Amino acid sequence: MAPSTVLVVENDPTTRGVMDGFLRRAGHRVLSESEGEWALGVAEAESVDLVILDQRLCDLSGVDVLRRLRDGARTRFIPVILLGGKPLDAPGTLN
């Protein structure tokens, strides 16, 4: 069985590196970057099995990327895990 291809789109380089390393050690093929436009192009060009998508990206919001994935005939059924939210130390969050 061929390894799954996971597209990691994460703004934070440390978090992206941790996810990339973990997924590679688990035997997956990983494509990773911080830009939504890049991710959309890769999702169209490659056979992607899963997208892990940050809500805060350098160029687009993760929600915008998700909407465009769902609008694409080739990408609409790719499973997506959408990550993000307030940091734990942000005002108004529980500590």
mmCIF file of C-alpha atoms in Angstrom:
data_model
loop_
_atom_site.group_PDB
_atom_site.id
_atom_site.type_symbol
_atom_site.label_atom_id
_atom_site.label_comp_id
_atom_site.label_asym_id
_atom_site.label_seq_id
_atom_site.Cartn_x
_atom_site.Cartn_y
_atom_site.Cartn_z
ATOM 1 C CA MET A 1 0.000 0.000 0.000
ATOM 2 C CA ALA A 2 1.357 3.429 -0.949
ATOM 3 C CA PRO A 3 1.850 5.972 1.838
ATOM 4 C CA SER A 4 -0.851 8.583 2.296
ATOM 5 C CA THR A 5 -0.052 12.093 1.103
ATOM 6 C CA VAL A 6 -0.769 14.722 3.743
ATOM 7 C CA LEU A 7 -0.796 18.410 2.900
ATOM 8 C CA VAL A 8 0.156 20.480 5.972
ATOM 9 C CA VAL A 9 -0.663 24.186 5.654
ATOM 10 C CA GLU A 10 0.503 25.871 8.860
ATOM 11 C CA ASN A 11 1.608 29.459 9.465
ATOM 12 C CA ASP A 12 3.898 28.721 12.404
ATOM 13 C CA PRO A 13 7.191 27.138 11.250
ATOM 14 C CA THR A 14 7.762 25.284 14.533
ATOM 15 C CA THR A 15 4.304 23.725 14.542
ATOM 16 C CA ARG A 16 4.614 22.915 10.840
ATOM 17 C CA GLY A 17 7.969 21.223 11.463
ATOM 18 C CA VAL A 18 6.616 19.130 14.337
ATOM 19 C CA MET A 19 3.626 17.959 12.289
ATOM 20 C CA ASP A 20 5.822 17.277 9.270
ATOM 21 C CA GLY A 21 8.279 15.191 11.315
ATOM 22 C CA PHE A 22 5.578 13.249 13.129
ATOM 23 C CA LEU A 23 3.717 12.408 9.920
ATOM 24 C CA ARG A 24 6.900 11.391 8.072
ATOM 25 C CA ARG A 25 7.950 9.105 10.933
ATOM 26 C CA ALA A 26 4.486 7.540 10.735
ATOM 27 C CA GLY A 27 5.216 6.701 7.084
ATOM 28 C CA HIS A 28 3.270 9.418 5.268
ATOM 29 C CA ARG A 29 4.382 11.558 2.343
ATOM 30 C CA VAL A 30 4.170 15.169 3.563
ATOM 31 C CA LEU A 31 3.884 18.402 1.607
ATOM 32 C CA SER A 32 4.058 21.453 3.868
ATOM 33 C CA GLU A 33 3.987 25.224 3.535
ATOM 34 C CA SER A 34 2.516 28.355 5.114
ATOM 35 C CA GLU A 35 0.588 29.826 2.167
ATOM 36 C CA GLY A 36 -2.985 29.084 1.165
ATOM 37 C CA GLU A 37 -2.538 29.830 -2.541
ATOM 38 C CA TRP A 38 0.339 27.350 -2.651
ATOM 39 C CA ALA A 39 -1.812 24.752 -0.890
ATOM 40 C CA LEU A 40 -4.631 25.184 -3.379
ATOM 41 C CA GLY A 41 -2.245 24.632 -6.272
ATOM 42 C CA VAL A 42 -0.763 21.524 -4.660
ATOM 43 C CA ALA A 43 -4.195 20.098 -3.868
ATOM 44 C CA GLU A 44 -5.133 20.482 -7.548
ATOM 45 C CA ALA A 45 -1.877 19.028 -8.878
ATOM 46 C CA GLU A 46 -1.160 16.206 -6.427
ATOM 47 C CA SER A 47 -3.134 13.255 -5.161
ATOM 48 C CA VAL A 48 -3.709 14.475 -1.594
ATOM 49 C CA ASP A 49 -5.350 12.177 0.969
ATOM 50 C CA LEU A 50 -5.676 14.678 3.844
ATOM 51 C CA VAL A 51 -5.210 18.408 4.414
ATOM 52 C CA ILE A 52 -4.237 19.749 7.838
ATOM 53 C CA LEU A 53 -5.074 23.441 7.575
ATOM 54 C CA ASP A 54 -4.308 26.327 9.923
ATOM 55 C CA GLN A 55 -6.944 29.061 10.170
ATOM 56 C CA ARG A 56 -4.292 31.791 10.139
ATOM 57 C CA LEU A 57 -2.061 31.745 7.073
ATOM 58 C CA CYS A 58 0.332 34.226 5.490
ATOM 59 C CA ASP A 59 -1.886 35.067 2.521
ATOM 60 C CA LEU A 60 -5.429 33.709 2.991
ATOM 61 C CA SER A 61 -7.520 32.555 5.902
ATOM 62 C CA GLY A 62 -7.835 28.823 6.382
ATOM 63 C CA VAL A 63 -11.592 29.155 5.998
ATOM 64 C CA ASP A 64 -11.105 30.780 2.570
ATOM 65 C CA VAL A 65 -8.801 27.929 1.547
ATOM 66 C CA LEU A 66 -11.361 25.395 2.779
ATOM 67 C CA ARG A 67 -14.154 27.092 0.813
ATOM 68 C CA ARG A 68 -12.067 27.021 -2.357
ATOM 69 C CA LEU A 69 -11.170 23.365 -1.796
ATOM 70 C CA ARG A 70 -14.863 22.534 -1.458
ATOM 71 C CA ASP A 71 -15.645 24.461 -4.654
ATOM 72 C CA GLY A 72 -13.079 22.507 -6.709
ATOM 73 C CA ALA A 73 -14.250 19.433 -8.585
ATOM 74 C CA ARG A 74 -10.930 17.663 -7.913
ATOM 75 C CA THR A 75 -10.589 18.776 -4.284
ATOM 76 C CA ARG A 76 -14.091 18.869 -2.825
ATOM 77 C CA PHE A 77 -13.924 15.456 -1.153
ATOM 78 C CA ILE A 78 -10.441 15.690 0.366
ATOM 79 C CA PRO A 79 -10.773 15.376 4.160
ATOM 80 C CA VAL A 80 -9.637 18.546 5.962
ATOM 81 C CA ILE A 81 -8.666 19.086 9.584
ATOM 82 C CA LEU A 82 -8.999 22.811 10.328
ATOM 83 C CA LEU A 83 -6.749 23.997 13.171
ATOM 84 C CA GLY A 84 -6.679 27.255 15.052
ATOM 85 C CA GLY A 85 -8.269 29.425 17.630
ATOM 86 C CA LYS A 86 -7.215 31.667 20.432
ATOM 87 C CA PRO A 87 -3.944 30.951 22.216
ATOM 88 C CA LEU A 88 -4.421 29.733 25.784
ATOM 89 C CA ASP A 89 -2.972 32.945 27.225
ATOM 90 C CA ALA A 90 -5.260 35.252 25.195
ATOM 91 C CA PRO A 91 -7.629 37.542 27.115
ATOM 92 C CA GLY A 92 -10.986 35.901 27.643
ATOM 93 C CA THR A 93 -9.713 32.313 27.617
ATOM 94 C CA LEU A 94 -9.438 29.898 30.496
ATOM 95 C CA ASN A 95 -5.985 29.461 32.040
#
